[in-house]
Coordinates of C-alpha atoms and ligand atoms in Angstrom, one line a residue:
Chain D
M1417 CA -33.1 19.9 -12.3
S1418 CA -35.7 22.5 -11.4
R1419 CA -36.5 20.7 -8.2
R1420 CA -32.8 20.7 -7.3
R1421 CA -32.6 24.4 -8.0
A1422 CA -35.6 25.0 -5.8
V1423 CA -34.0 23.0 -2.9
L1424 CA -30.8 24.9 -3.4
G1425 CA -32.6 28.2 -3.4
G1426 CA -34.4 27.3 -0.3
R1427 CA -31.2 26.4 1.5
I1428 CA -29.5 29.7 0.5
A1429 CA -32.6 31.7 1.6
L1430 CA -32.5 29.9 5.0
I1431 CA -28.8 30.7 5.5
A1432 CA -29.3 34.3 4.3
G1433 CA -32.3 34.7 6.6
A1434 CA -30.3 33.4 9.6
V1435 CA -27.4 35.8 8.8
A1436 CA -29.7 38.7 8.4
A1437 CA -31.5 37.9 11.7
L1438 CA -28.2 37.7 13.5
E1439 CA -27.1 41.0 12.0
M1440 CA -30.3 42.7 13.2
L1441 CA -30.0 41.2 16.7
C1442 CA -26.5 42.5 17.0
R1443 CA -27.3 46.0 15.6
S1444 CA -30.4 46.5 17.6
G1445 CA -28.4 45.8 20.8
I1446 CA -30.4 42.7 21.8
V1447 CA -27.1 40.9 21.6
D1448 CA -24.2 42.7 23.0
P1449 CA -22.1 43.6 19.9
L1450 CA -18.9 43.4 22.0
T1451 CA -19.7 39.8 22.7
L1452 CA -20.8 38.8 19.3
L1453 CA -19.8 40.8 16.2
P1454 CA -22.6 41.3 13.6
P1455 CA -21.9 39.2 10.5
S1456 CA -21.0 42.2 8.5
G1457 CA -18.4 43.1 11.2
M1458 CA -17.0 39.6 11.1
A1459 CA -16.6 39.8 7.3
A1460 CA -14.9 43.2 7.6
A1461 CA -12.6 41.8 10.3
M1462 CA -11.8 38.8 8.3
V1463 CA -10.8 40.9 5.3
A1464 CA -8.7 43.2 7.5
V1465 CA -6.9 40.4 9.3
I1466 CA -6.1 38.5 6.1
A1467 CA -5.0 41.7 4.3
S1468 CA -2.8 42.7 7.2
G1469 CA -0.6 39.7 6.4
S1470 CA -0.1 39.0 10.1
V1471 CA -1.6 35.5 9.9
T1472 CA -0.3 34.5 6.4
G1473 CA 2.3 32.2 7.9
D1474 CA -0.3 30.6 10.1
I1475 CA -2.7 30.1 7.2
L1476 CA 0.0 28.5 5.1
R1477 CA 1.1 26.3 8.0
T1478 CA -2.4 25.1 8.8
F1479 CA -3.2 24.3 5.2
T1480 CA 0.0 22.5 4.5
T1481 CA -0.5 20.5 7.7
V1482 CA -4.1 19.6 6.7
A1483 CA -2.9 18.8 3.2
V1484 CA -0.2 16.4 4.4
A1485 CA -2.5 14.7 7.0
F1486 CA -5.3 14.4 4.5
G1487 CA -3.1 13.0 1.7
L1488 CA -1.6 10.4 4.0
A1489 CA -5.0 9.6 5.4
V1490 CA -6.5 9.0 2.0
A1491 CA -3.6 6.9 0.7
F1492 CA -3.4 4.8 3.9
G1493 CA -7.2 4.5 4.3
I1494 CA -7.6 3.2 0.7
A1495 CA -4.7 0.7 1.3
V1496 CA -6.2 -0.5 4.6
G1497 CA -9.7 -0.7 3.1
A1498 CA -8.4 -2.8 0.2
L1499 CA -6.4 -5.0 2.5
L1500 CA -9.3 -5.7 4.8
H1501 CA -11.5 -6.3 1.8
A1502 CA -9.1 -9.0 0.6
A1503 CA -8.7 -10.5 4.1
P1504 CA -12.2 -11.2 5.4
R1505 CA -10.9 -12.9 8.6
L1506 CA -8.8 -9.9 9.6
R1507 CA -11.7 -7.7 8.8
R1508 CA -14.0 -9.7 11.1
A1509 CA -11.5 -9.4 13.8
L1510 CA -11.1 -5.6 13.4
D1511 CA -14.7 -4.8 12.7
P1512 CA -15.7 -3.9 16.3
L1513 CA -12.6 -1.7 16.6
L1514 CA -13.5 0.2 13.4
A1515 CA -17.1 0.5 14.4
S1516 CA -16.3 2.1 17.7
Y1517 CA -13.4 4.1 16.5
Y1518 CA -15.1 7.4 16.4
A1519 CA -16.7 6.9 19.8
V1520 CA -13.2 7.6 21.2
P1521 CA -12.3 11.3 21.6
L1522 CA -9.0 11.1 19.8
F1523 CA -8.0 14.5 21.2
V1524 CA -7.2 13.0 24.6
F1525 CA -4.2 11.5 23.0
Y1526 CA -2.9 14.8 21.7
P1527 CA -0.9 15.8 24.8
L1528 CA 0.7 12.4 24.7
L1529 CA 1.6 13.0 21.0
V1530 CA 3.2 16.3 21.9
A1531 CA 5.2 14.6 24.7
L1532 CA 6.3 12.0 22.2
F1533 CA 7.1 14.2 19.1
G1534 CA 7.6 17.6 20.6
L1535 CA 5.6 20.8 20.1
N1536 CA 5.8 20.9 16.3
V1537 CA 3.7 19.9 13.3
V1538 CA 4.2 16.1 13.7
P1539 CA 1.6 15.6 16.5
L1540 CA -0.9 17.7 14.5
I1541 CA -0.3 15.6 11.4
V1542 CA -0.7 12.4 13.4
L1543 CA -3.9 13.8 15.0
G1544 CA -5.4 14.9 11.6
F1545 CA -4.3 11.6 10.0
A1546 CA -5.8 9.5 12.8
S1547 CA -9.1 11.4 12.7
A1548 CA -9.4 11.0 8.9
T1549 CA -7.9 7.7 7.8
V1550 CA -10.5 5.4 9.4
A1551 CA -13.3 7.1 7.6
M1552 CA -11.5 6.7 4.4
A1553 CA -10.8 3.0 5.1
M1554 CA -14.5 2.4 5.9
S1555 CA -15.7 4.2 2.8
T1556 CA -13.2 2.1 0.7
L1557 CA -14.6 -1.1 2.2
T1558 CA -18.2 0.1 1.4
G1559 CA -17.1 0.9 -2.2
L1560 CA -15.4 -2.4 -2.7
D1561 CA -18.3 -4.4 -1.2
R1562 CA -20.7 -2.7 -3.6
T1563 CA -18.6 -3.4 -6.7
P1564 CA -20.5 -6.1 -8.6
R1565 CA -18.5 -9.2 -9.1
V1566 CA -19.6 -9.4 -12.7
L1567 CA -17.5 -6.3 -13.4
L1568 CA -14.5 -8.1 -12.1
K1569 CA -15.3 -11.0 -14.4
A1570 CA -15.7 -8.5 -17.3
A1571 CA -12.2 -7.2 -16.5
R1572 CA -10.8 -10.7 -16.7
V1573 CA -12.6 -11.3 -20.1
H1574 CA -10.9 -8.1 -21.2
R1575 CA -7.6 -9.8 -20.1
L1576 CA -6.7 -7.0 -17.7
G1577 CA -3.9 -7.6 -15.2
R1578 CA -4.3 -6.8 -11.5
L1579 CA -3.1 -3.2 -11.7
R1580 CA -5.2 -2.4 -14.7
T1581 CA -8.2 -4.1 -13.1
A1582 CA -7.7 -2.0 -10.0
L1583 CA -7.3 1.3 -11.9
L1584 CA -9.7 0.9 -14.8
V1585 CA -12.5 -1.1 -13.1
V1586 CA -12.4 -1.3 -9.3
L1587 CA -11.4 2.3 -8.8
P1588 CA -14.1 3.9 -11.0
A1589 CA -16.7 1.3 -9.8
A1590 CA -16.1 2.3 -6.2
S1591 CA -15.5 6.0 -6.9
P1592 CA -18.8 7.3 -5.4
D1593 CA -18.0 5.7 -2.0
L1594 CA -14.4 6.7 -2.3
L1595 CA -15.4 10.3 -2.8
T1596 CA -17.6 10.1 0.3
G1597 CA -14.5 8.9 2.1
V1598 CA -12.4 11.7 0.7
K1599 CA -15.0 14.3 1.8
L1600 CA -15.1 12.9 5.3
A1601 CA -11.3 12.6 5.5
L1602 CA -10.9 16.2 4.6
A1603 CA -13.4 17.3 7.1
Y1604 CA -11.9 15.2 9.9
A1605 CA -8.4 16.2 9.1
F1606 CA -9.4 19.8 9.2
I1607 CA -11.2 19.5 12.5
G1608 CA -8.4 17.5 14.1
I1609 CA -5.7 19.9 13.1
I1610 CA -7.5 23.1 13.9
A1611 CA -8.6 21.7 17.3
G1612 CA -5.0 20.5 18.0
E1613 CA -3.7 23.9 17.2
F1614 CA -6.3 25.4 19.5
I1615 CA -5.4 23.1 22.4
L1616 CA -1.6 23.3 22.2
S1617 CA 0.5 24.9 19.5
G1618 CA 2.7 27.8 18.7
S1619 CA 1.3 28.7 15.3
G1620 CA -1.5 28.0 12.9
L1621 CA -5.1 29.2 12.5
G1622 CA -6.4 27.4 15.5
Y1623 CA -3.6 28.8 17.6
Q1624 CA -4.3 32.4 16.4
I1625 CA -8.0 32.0 17.2
A1626 CA -7.2 30.8 20.7
Y1627 CA -4.6 33.6 21.1
A1628 CA -7.1 36.2 20.0
Y1629 CA -9.6 34.8 22.4
D1630 CA -7.2 34.9 25.3
S1631 CA -6.3 38.5 24.6
F1632 CA -9.9 39.6 24.2
D1633 CA -9.2 40.5 20.5
N1634 CA -12.8 39.8 19.3
R1635 CA -12.3 41.2 15.8
T1636 CA -9.4 38.9 15.0
M1637 CA -11.1 35.9 16.7
Y1638 CA -14.3 36.3 14.7
G1639 CA -12.6 37.2 11.5
L1640 CA -10.5 34.0 11.6
M1641 CA -13.4 31.9 12.7
L1642 CA -15.4 33.1 9.7
F1643 CA -12.4 32.4 7.5
V1644 CA -12.0 28.8 8.7
L1645 CA -15.7 28.3 8.4
L1646 CA -15.8 29.6 4.8
I1647 CA -12.8 27.5 3.7
A1648 CA -14.0 24.3 5.3
T1649 CA -17.5 24.8 3.8
A1650 CA -16.2 25.6 0.4
A1651 CA -13.9 22.6 0.3
N1652 CA -16.7 20.3 1.5
A1653 CA -19.2 21.8 -0.9
A1654 CA -16.8 21.3 -3.9
L1655 CA -16.2 17.6 -3.0
H1656 CA -19.9 17.1 -2.3
A1657 CA -20.8 18.5 -5.7
W1658 CA -18.3 16.2 -7.3
E1659 CA -19.6 13.2 -5.4
Q1660 CA -23.2 14.0 -6.3
R1661 CA -22.4 14.4 -10.0
V1662 CA -20.8 10.9 -10.0
R1663 CA -23.7 9.4 -8.1
R1664 CA -26.3 11.0 -10.4
R1665 CA -24.6 9.6 -13.5
R1666 CA -25.0 6.2 -11.9
S1667 CA -28.6 6.6 -11.1
G1668 CA -29.7 7.7 -14.6
R1669 CA -30.9 11.2 -13.8
Chain H
M141 CA -19.8 -32.3 -36.6
S142 CA -17.6 -35.1 -38.0
G143 CA -14.4 -33.9 -39.6
A144 CA -14.4 -30.4 -38.1
A145 CA -11.8 -30.0 -35.4
A146 CA -13.4 -28.9 -32.1
H147 CA -13.1 -25.1 -31.5
A148 CA -13.6 -25.6 -27.8
R149 CA -13.5 -28.9 -25.9
L150 CA -14.2 -30.1 -22.4
T151 CA -13.0 -33.5 -21.3
G152 CA -14.1 -35.1 -18.0
V153 CA -14.8 -31.7 -16.5
T154 CA -16.2 -31.3 -13.0
R155 CA -16.5 -28.3 -10.9
V156 CA -16.9 -28.4 -7.2
Y157 CA -17.4 -25.3 -5.1
A158 CA -15.3 -26.0 -2.0
G159 CA -16.0 -24.5 1.3
P160 CA -18.5 -25.4 4.1
T161 CA -21.4 -26.0 1.6
H162 CA -19.3 -28.1 -0.8
V163 CA -21.5 -27.9 -3.9
H164 CA -20.8 -30.3 -6.7
A165 CA -22.0 -28.0 -9.4
L166 CA -21.0 -29.6 -12.7
G167 CA -20.1 -32.8 -14.5
P168 CA -18.3 -34.9 -15.1
L169 CA -19.0 -33.9 -18.7
D170 CA -17.5 -33.8 -22.2
L171 CA -18.3 -31.3 -24.8
D172 CA -17.1 -30.5 -28.3
V173 CA -18.1 -27.2 -29.8
A174 CA -17.4 -27.1 -33.6
R175 CA -15.8 -24.1 -35.2
G176 CA -18.6 -21.8 -36.5
E177 CA -21.3 -23.7 -34.7
F178 CA -24.2 -22.1 -32.9
L179 CA -24.7 -24.2 -29.8
A180 CA -27.5 -23.6 -27.3
V181 CA -27.4 -25.0 -23.8
V182 CA -30.6 -25.5 -21.8
G183 CA -31.0 -27.0 -18.4
P184 CA -33.0 -26.6 -15.2
S185 CA -32.0 -23.6 -13.1
G186 CA -29.1 -24.2 -10.7
C187 CA -27.9 -27.1 -12.8
G188 CA -24.5 -25.5 -13.5
K189 CA -24.9 -23.6 -16.8
S190 CA -23.1 -20.5 -15.6
T191 CA -20.5 -22.7 -14.1
L192 CA -20.0 -24.4 -17.4
L193 CA -19.6 -21.0 -19.1
D194 CA -17.0 -20.0 -16.5
V195 CA -15.0 -23.1 -17.2
L196 CA -15.2 -22.7 -21.0
A197 CA -14.3 -19.0 -20.8
G198 CA -11.3 -19.7 -18.5
L199 CA -12.9 -17.7 -15.7
A200 CA -13.0 -20.8 -13.4
A201 CA -10.7 -23.8 -13.4
P202 CA -12.3 -27.2 -13.6
S203 CA -11.9 -29.2 -10.4
S204 CA -11.0 -32.1 -12.6
G205 CA -10.7 -32.7 -16.3
E206 CA -9.5 -30.3 -19.0
A207 CA -10.8 -27.4 -21.0
W208 CA -9.3 -26.6 -24.4
F209 CA -9.7 -23.7 -26.8
E210 CA -8.2 -23.6 -30.2
D211 CA -6.0 -26.6 -29.4
R212 CA -4.6 -24.9 -26.3
R213 CA -5.3 -25.9 -22.8
I214 CA -7.1 -23.2 -20.9
A215 CA -5.2 -22.4 -17.7
G216 CA -5.9 -19.6 -15.3
T217 CA -6.7 -16.8 -17.8
V218 CA -9.3 -16.1 -20.4
P219 CA -7.7 -17.0 -23.7
D220 CA -7.5 -14.4 -26.5
G221 CA -10.4 -14.7 -28.9
I222 CA -13.1 -15.4 -26.3
G223 CA -15.9 -12.9 -25.7
V224 CA -18.5 -13.3 -22.9
V225 CA -21.9 -11.7 -22.3
F226 CA -22.9 -12.3 -18.7
Q227 CA -26.2 -13.0 -17.2
E228 CA -26.0 -9.9 -15.0
D229 CA -25.6 -6.4 -16.3
A230 CA -21.8 -6.0 -16.8
S231 CA -21.8 -2.5 -18.4
F232 CA -19.5 0.0 -16.7
P233 CA -21.8 2.6 -15.2
W234 CA -19.1 5.3 -15.2
L235 CA -18.6 5.2 -18.9
T236 CA -20.9 6.3 -21.7
V237 CA -22.3 3.8 -24.1
A238 CA -19.6 4.6 -26.7
D239 CA -16.8 4.4 -24.1
N240 CA -18.1 1.1 -22.8
V241 CA -18.0 -0.3 -26.3
A242 CA -14.6 1.2 -26.9
F243 CA -13.2 -0.2 -23.7
G244 CA -11.5 -3.3 -25.0
L245 CA -10.3 -1.6 -28.2
R246 CA -8.5 1.1 -26.1
R247 CA -6.8 -1.7 -24.1
A248 CA -5.8 -3.3 -27.4
G249 CA -4.0 0.0 -28.3
L250 CA -5.8 0.7 -31.6
D251 CA -5.6 4.2 -33.0
G252 CA -8.4 6.7 -32.4
A253 CA -9.9 6.7 -35.8
E254 CA -10.0 2.9 -36.0
I255 CA -11.6 2.8 -32.6
R256 CA -14.3 5.3 -33.6
R257 CA -15.0 3.5 -36.8
R258 CA -15.4 0.1 -35.1
V259 CA -17.5 1.6 -32.2
E260 CA -19.8 3.4 -34.6
D261 CA -20.2 0.2 -36.6
A262 CA -21.0 -1.9 -33.5
L263 CA -23.4 0.7 -32.1
G264 CA -25.2 0.9 -35.4
F265 CA -25.4 -2.9 -35.6
M266 CA -26.9 -3.1 -32.1
G267 CA -29.3 -0.2 -32.7
L268 CA -27.6 2.0 -30.1
G269 CA -26.4 4.8 -32.4
E270 CA -28.4 7.5 -30.8
F271 CA -27.5 6.5 -27.3
A272 CA -23.7 6.7 -27.8
R273 CA -23.4 9.5 -25.3
A274 CA -25.9 8.2 -22.8
Y275 CA -24.8 6.5 -19.6
P276 CA -26.0 2.9 -18.9
A277 CA -28.2 4.0 -16.0
Q278 CA -30.3 6.0 -18.5
L279 CA -31.0 2.9 -20.5
S280 CA -33.4 0.0 -20.0
G281 CA -32.1 -3.4 -19.0
G282 CA -32.4 -4.7 -22.5
M283 CA -30.5 -1.8 -23.9
R284 CA -27.7 -2.3 -21.4
Q285 CA -27.4 -5.9 -22.4
R286 CA -27.0 -4.7 -26.0
V287 CA -24.2 -2.4 -24.8
C288 CA -22.5 -5.5 -23.4
I289 CA -23.0 -7.4 -26.6
A290 CA -21.6 -4.5 -28.6
R291 CA -18.7 -4.3 -26.3
T292 CA -18.0 -7.9 -26.9
L293 CA -18.5 -7.9 -30.7
V294 CA -16.2 -5.0 -31.4
L295 CA -13.3 -7.2 -30.3
A296 CA -14.2 -9.7 -33.0
P297 CA -14.1 -12.7 -30.7
R298 CA -13.9 -16.1 -32.4
F299 CA -15.9 -17.7 -29.7
I300 CA -18.8 -15.8 -28.1
L301 CA -20.4 -17.1 -24.9
L302 CA -23.7 -15.7 -23.8
D303 CA -25.3 -16.5 -20.4
E304 CA -29.0 -16.0 -20.6
P305 CA -28.5 -12.6 -22.2
F306 CA -32.1 -11.9 -22.9
G307 CA -33.4 -13.2 -19.5
A308 CA -34.8 -9.9 -18.4
L309 CA -36.5 -9.0 -21.7
D310 CA -40.1 -9.4 -22.8
Q311 CA -41.0 -12.1 -25.4
Q312 CA -41.2 -9.8 -28.4
T313 CA -37.9 -8.1 -27.7
R314 CA -36.3 -11.5 -27.1
L315 CA -37.3 -12.7 -30.5
L316 CA -35.9 -9.6 -32.1
M317 CA -32.7 -9.8 -30.1
G318 CA -32.4 -13.4 -31.2
D319 CA -32.6 -12.3 -34.8
E320 CA -29.8 -9.8 -34.1
L321 CA -27.7 -12.5 -32.6
L322 CA -28.2 -14.7 -35.7
R323 CA -27.1 -11.8 -37.9
L324 CA -24.1 -11.3 -35.7
W325 CA -23.2 -14.9 -35.9
R326 CA -23.5 -15.0 -39.7
R327 CA -21.6 -11.8 -40.1
T328 CA -18.7 -12.7 -37.9
G329 CA -18.5 -16.4 -38.6
A330 CA -17.8 -16.8 -34.8
T331 CA -18.6 -19.9 -32.8
V332 CA -21.5 -19.1 -30.5
L333 CA -22.5 -20.8 -27.2
L334 CA -25.8 -19.5 -25.9
I335 CA -27.0 -20.5 -22.5
T336 CA -30.8 -20.0 -22.1
H337 CA -33.6 -21.3 -20.0
A338 CA -36.1 -20.7 -22.8
L339 CA -36.6 -23.8 -24.9
D340 CA -38.1 -21.9 -27.8
E341 CA -35.1 -19.6 -27.9
A342 CA -32.8 -22.5 -28.1
A343 CA -34.9 -24.3 -30.7
M344 CA -35.1 -21.2 -32.8
L345 CA -31.5 -20.0 -32.7
A346 CA -29.2 -22.9 -32.5
D347 CA -27.7 -25.5 -34.9
R348 CA -27.7 -27.9 -32.0
V349 CA -29.1 -27.8 -28.5
G350 CA -27.4 -29.4 -25.6
V351 CA -29.8 -30.5 -22.8
M352 CA -28.3 -30.6 -19.3
S353 CA -29.4 -32.7 -16.3
A354 CA -30.2 -31.4 -12.9
R355 CA -27.2 -30.5 -10.7
P356 CA -24.5 -31.7 -11.0
G357 CA -25.1 -30.8 -14.7
R358 CA -24.2 -33.2 -17.4
F359 CA -25.3 -33.4 -21.0
I360 CA -28.2 -35.8 -21.4
A361 CA -28.9 -35.1 -25.0
F362 CA -27.8 -33.1 -28.0
V363 CA -30.6 -32.2 -30.4
P364 CA -29.7 -30.9 -33.9
T365 CA -32.3 -28.4 -35.2
G366 CA -31.5 -28.7 -38.9
W367 CA -32.3 -25.0 -39.6
P368 CA -30.6 -23.4 -42.6
R369 CA -27.8 -20.9 -41.8
D370 CA -29.8 -17.8 -43.0
R371 CA -32.7 -18.5 -40.6
D372 CA -34.5 -15.9 -38.4
S373 CA -37.2 -15.8 -35.8
R374 CA -39.8 -16.7 -38.3
V375 CA -38.8 -20.4 -38.0
V376 CA -41.1 -20.4 -35.0
S377 CA -44.0 -20.9 -37.4
A378 CA -42.3 -23.8 -39.2
P379 CA -44.1 -27.1 -38.4
E380 CA -40.8 -28.7 -37.2
F381 CA -40.4 -26.0 -34.5
G382 CA -43.2 -27.3 -32.3
A383 CA -41.9 -30.9 -32.6
L384 CA -38.4 -29.6 -31.7
T385 CA -39.5 -27.7 -28.7
A386 CA -41.5 -30.7 -27.6
Q387 CA -38.5 -33.0 -27.9
L388 CA -36.4 -30.7 -25.8
W389 CA -39.1 -30.5 -23.2
S390 CA -39.4 -34.3 -23.0
H391 CA -35.7 -34.5 -22.2
L392 CA -35.9 -31.7 -19.8
R393 CA -39.1 -32.3 -17.9
P394 CA -37.8 -35.1 -15.6
E395 CA -34.6 -33.0 -14.9
S396 CA -36.6 -29.9 -14.1
L397 CA -38.8 -32.0 -11.7
R398 CA -35.6 -33.3 -10.1
A399 CA -34.2 -29.8 -9.8
M400 CA -37.4 -28.6 -8.1
G401 CA -37.0 -31.4 -5.6
Q402 CA -33.4 -30.4 -4.9
A403 CA -34.5 -26.8 -4.4
R404 CA -37.1 -27.9 -1.8
A405 CA -34.8 -30.3 0.0
Ligands
ADP1442 N1 -19.4 -19.3 -6.0 C1 -20.2 -20.3 -5.6 N2 -20.1 -21.0 -4.4 C2 -20.8 -22.0 -4.1 N3 -21.8 -22.5 -4.8 C3 -22.1 -21.9 -6.0 C4 -21.3 -20.8 -6.5 N4 -21.7 -20.5 -7.7 C5 -22.7 -21.3 -8.0 N5 -22.9 -22.2 -7.0 C6 -23.9 -23.3 -7.0 O1 -23.6 -24.1 -8.0 C7 -24.8 -24.6 -8.7 C8 -24.8 -24.2 -10.1 O2 -24.8 -22.8 -10.2 P1 -24.9 -22.1 -11.7 O3 -23.8 -22.6 -12.5 O4 -25.0 -20.6 -11.4 O5 -26.3 -22.6 -12.2 P2 -27.2 -22.1 -13.4 O6 -26.5 -21.1 -14.2 O7 -27.5 -23.3 -14.2 O8 -28.5 -21.6 -12.8 C9 -25.9 -23.9 -7.9 O9 -26.4 -24.8 -7.0 C10 -25.3 -22.8 -7.2 O10 -26.0 -22.5 -6.0
MG1443 MG1 -26.9 -19.1 -14.5

């Protein structure tokens, strides 16, 4: 515990140090404050932009899009992972595709998706979903592979049916790896959708950042960037903490 | 065993693992386990002991022959009244010790107070009382195996099958766990089948020891021990104990040599 605290303290000190250094570089004029706002300025800009209410609709839109893509990706990824686990031949056939999936820049398909579905939220959901779901499927496979067979036998001795075995034994047994998948899926969905909005969209946080950039509105741009960064980091940290708690329980510490 | 109806019975059972390797793991063999009996099964490693347990528990279907429990044919599912303690650690790592033990009771839909009472009783019996809130990962291998035994015994099975449950334990702990198993057997009146590779464990605990041949495993001898029902691990100092162990070994030695040959081949 104390070791973990020390590591955590070190990490916070590192980030705080970097932020402080950046602040000093900007304020001393070594870095042009018009090009890069000092962190304190970014924070102030973020508060101002959010409080003005001018981007509330974009925030809601981005987060609902992420939530929908993420939810679909998790459900579909778990289903595909379970299916591939149950069908080893299919799995062997698809394995090279899965392994090289993230080597392909999915964004190249985004214009195609827009052409197909129109400039609305559907291509964004597809992009976020496609970025996220394969990570979820692969984590599901890992979790199922690691579930000891003897636990399945124990389920049968307890006379559990298929559904109860899945819910009461397989799901918790695989939960550390599933949580890893959920964490990755959220990050990928977020990246995919913000980037999609950035490239081509009429609303959303990514669009607003791009718009601010194009119109030389540095305060809005940096304020929104910081906002996206904070939200993404906070969500990731929360899932990570949950995952770590589950894993620690399994390793006896 | 004459007169007593068999509690569990195998007739002409074989088990073949299909697939590219095609392993003929077991039989053909017959087995009658009497109600309330404590039967130990010994045999060389890889001879099919765990396979035998799977068939008796309804976890695996025989490739030929029939398995019966309480006058019903076992088909496809584990019959009610059977409890199994596996060779590997089968505790649920995401549940506390108490929740592990309560697992089957919750499925059976008992009310909370009754579950708590039974869980406490089982934890006390297995010496796990102070670990109720611990997670399996915080316990030693032997303690985890006790959790699995407690999880089985709370369900009051009428037939308890144990697959080398003390394999990972040191000798002293094994003797003491053997005593606990005897107490459990006497208290519940259950039929017990204990698979073990330790001849002394079989000789000390069982009413009767079945000796299996090298793979494909069959029974080559059944050796009655003649111990009184209220025995404990101190029987190891009885003069008959040495003779009994020696007798088991004389049956088993050629089979073990054969099994070693199989493993090398
Ligand atoms: N699922 C399986 N598929 C193929 N062969 C198996 C399988 N399980 C066990 N065997 C083989 O069957 C034989 C008996 O195994 P087992 O019943 O585990 O023996 P024991 O418990 O006596 O050590 C061994 O040769 C083992 O390799
Ligand atoms: Mg075995």
